[in-house]
XYZ file of C-alpha atoms in Angstrom:
207
model
C 0.000 0.000 0.000
C 1.068 3.557 -0.610
C 2.187 5.583 2.378
C -0.569 7.671 3.919
C -0.546 10.831 6.009
C -3.519 9.585 8.009
C -2.984 7.565 11.176
C -4.877 4.318 11.594
C -7.037 3.179 14.524
C -6.751 -0.638 14.735
C -9.962 -2.361 13.649
C -9.478 -5.442 15.814
C -8.955 -7.653 12.746
C -5.377 -8.239 11.622
C -6.574 -9.278 8.158
C -8.530 -6.053 7.725
C -5.820 -3.814 9.197
C -3.372 -5.275 6.677
C -5.510 -3.863 3.864
C -6.225 -0.470 5.432
C -3.708 2.318 4.712
C -2.130 3.308 8.012
C -2.917 -0.110 9.484
C -6.450 0.699 10.641
C -9.444 3.015 10.314
C -8.256 6.428 9.057
C -8.145 9.084 11.783
C -8.681 12.617 10.555
C -10.220 11.419 7.303
C -13.677 10.409 6.135
C -14.608 6.724 5.845
C -17.804 5.720 4.037
C -19.512 2.443 4.923
C -22.156 1.101 2.555
C -23.983 -1.847 4.175
C -26.214 -4.058 2.032
C -28.860 -3.551 4.725
C -29.115 -2.113 8.214
C -28.034 -4.364 11.056
C -25.736 -6.404 8.827
C -22.967 -6.481 11.429
C -21.816 -2.929 11.936
C -20.974 -3.554 15.592
C -18.893 -6.586 14.647
C -16.956 -4.373 12.261
C -16.518 -1.274 14.420
C -16.972 -2.541 17.979
C -13.310 -3.153 18.827
C -12.179 0.288 17.643
C -15.048 2.059 19.419
C -14.421 0.084 22.594
C -10.738 1.016 22.536
C -11.561 4.701 22.141
C -14.105 4.679 24.955
C -11.592 2.834 27.178
C -9.292 5.810 26.649
C -12.033 8.123 27.883
C -12.883 9.511 24.459
C -16.418 10.455 23.459
C -18.355 8.586 20.772
C -21.032 10.596 18.943
C -23.726 8.899 16.843
C -25.719 11.245 14.647
C -29.135 10.190 13.322
C -28.860 6.404 13.726
C -31.842 4.679 12.050
C -32.509 2.543 15.117
C -32.271 2.802 18.883
C -28.835 1.472 19.880
C -29.151 -1.682 21.978
C -27.257 -0.795 25.133
C -26.608 -4.377 26.365
C -24.967 -5.308 23.052
C -22.794 -2.206 23.097
C -21.766 -2.844 26.697
C -21.019 -6.480 25.883
C -18.717 -5.244 23.094
C -16.752 -3.307 25.686
C -18.097 0.146 24.836
C -18.345 2.494 27.825
C -21.913 3.749 27.604
C -21.089 6.868 29.615
C -18.973 7.980 26.633
C -21.749 7.555 24.076
C -23.842 10.487 22.865
C -26.808 9.985 20.530
C -27.897 12.987 18.448
C -31.382 12.943 16.912
C -32.143 15.195 13.944
C -35.279 16.211 12.028
C -33.950 16.356 8.479
C -30.867 15.825 6.343
C -29.691 19.417 6.672
C -29.692 19.107 10.459
C -27.905 15.754 10.199
C -25.173 17.198 8.004
C -24.731 20.172 10.340
C -24.529 17.968 13.456
C -21.976 15.609 11.890
C -19.832 18.515 10.718
C -19.902 20.231 14.110
C -19.034 17.041 15.973
C -16.149 16.253 13.620
C -14.666 19.738 13.819
C -15.023 20.018 17.608
C -11.787 18.167 18.411
C -13.693 16.720 21.376
C -14.698 13.304 19.983
C -12.821 10.062 19.558
C -15.257 8.929 16.890
C -18.233 10.397 15.049
C -20.672 8.031 13.343
C -23.230 9.590 11.041
C -26.077 8.153 8.977
C -26.489 10.200 5.808
C -28.044 8.065 3.057
C -27.776 10.732 0.371
C -25.340 13.616 0.092
C -23.776 15.740 -2.629
C -20.030 15.956 -3.219
C -19.643 19.474 -1.740
C -21.375 18.312 1.448
C -19.083 15.300 1.720
C -16.118 17.587 1.133
C -17.216 19.683 4.104
C -17.248 16.570 6.266
C -13.821 15.522 5.020
C -12.377 18.932 5.924
C -14.087 18.831 9.338
C -12.582 15.394 9.990
C -9.131 16.736 9.174
C -9.592 19.645 11.583
C -10.928 17.542 14.436
C -8.657 14.507 13.945
C -11.335 12.049 14.996
C -12.504 8.761 13.545
C -15.127 9.823 10.981
C -17.516 7.062 9.885
C -20.363 7.833 7.509
C -23.057 5.273 6.694
C -24.625 5.613 3.242
C -26.860 3.524 0.988
C -25.344 0.907 -1.392
C -26.509 2.932 -4.396
C -24.018 5.654 -3.469
C -21.123 3.472 -4.603
C -21.514 4.814 -8.137
C -21.130 8.409 -6.946
C -17.861 10.290 -6.637
C -16.713 11.004 -3.092
C -13.763 12.734 -1.380
C -13.708 10.056 1.346
C -10.280 8.540 1.953
C -11.771 5.075 2.434
C -14.974 3.557 1.047
C -16.156 0.049 1.851
C -19.211 -2.091 1.129
C -20.586 -4.704 3.522
C -22.383 -7.936 2.646
C -22.995 -11.322 4.244
C -20.922 -14.272 3.076
C -20.591 -17.798 4.476
C -22.255 -16.678 7.675
C -19.687 -13.929 8.171
C -19.307 -10.301 7.191
C -17.667 -9.612 3.820
C -15.816 -6.298 3.688
C -15.125 -5.011 0.173
C -12.790 -2.041 -0.104
C -13.571 -0.231 -3.336
C -11.648 2.950 -2.595
C -8.500 3.417 -0.559
C -5.163 5.141 -0.828
C -2.755 2.727 -2.449
C -5.082 1.042 -4.931
C -8.290 -0.958 -5.136
C -8.477 -4.268 -3.276
C -9.594 -6.998 -5.675
C -10.930 -9.338 -3.018
C -13.101 -9.174 0.069
C -11.952 -9.500 3.652
C -14.177 -11.965 5.494
C -14.789 -11.367 9.175
C -15.880 -14.597 10.890
C -19.352 -15.131 12.259
C -18.031 -15.297 15.806
C -16.822 -11.787 16.675
C -13.587 -11.167 18.523
C -13.767 -10.729 22.244
C -14.145 -6.980 21.991
C -13.231 -6.154 25.579
C -9.911 -7.998 25.370
C -9.176 -6.466 21.969
C -10.045 -2.995 23.244
C -7.682 -3.345 26.211
C -4.863 -4.540 23.988
C -5.410 -1.742 21.476
C -5.640 0.893 24.217
C -2.280 -0.286 25.581
C -0.798 -0.237 22.091
C -1.980 3.323 21.496
C -0.709 4.424 24.911
C 2.741 3.007 24.180
C 2.728 4.641 20.742
C 1.851 8.031 22.240
C 4.517 7.637 24.942
C 7.147 7.070 22.256
């Protein structure tokens, strides 16, 4: 992979990190996630990284999720619920504004936003806000958006395969990945992974 100026937050999957520029989810850059349907396994994909951030005392902001987050599942994944903030909006303009403000605040470890449809200039605003705030910026969009141009540093599609979660990277720095990364049906023990990643990040910062 080509060298990248964006740091990577470990995903909890060595196979996936090996394909992500920076060795993990881009920090300070926009990532688009296009699931085949809601509830496909988003927590399996993002749980370890979110748990690691919350273990470090960082805030997690979810803007306009299409469902009520299931607190027991999040807690079981190792996510500190006292660090989670849910933002409800009335329309897409409010959603875009809330995501942009959270990203640019420099007060969040991760911002997750659900924005099914957006124009390129709006996505560019979010990309610039992510760069200013240096947080993990994760934007959920509909599968149909794959055909659209986007300034996001990383774009992935999610589907089910062999009982697991198939991650297809169709845009990244360093070239397109011509295969999917399959996450197994049994998720990693998120709490143990979060602790290990938090220690790794602490050592990295100390050095």
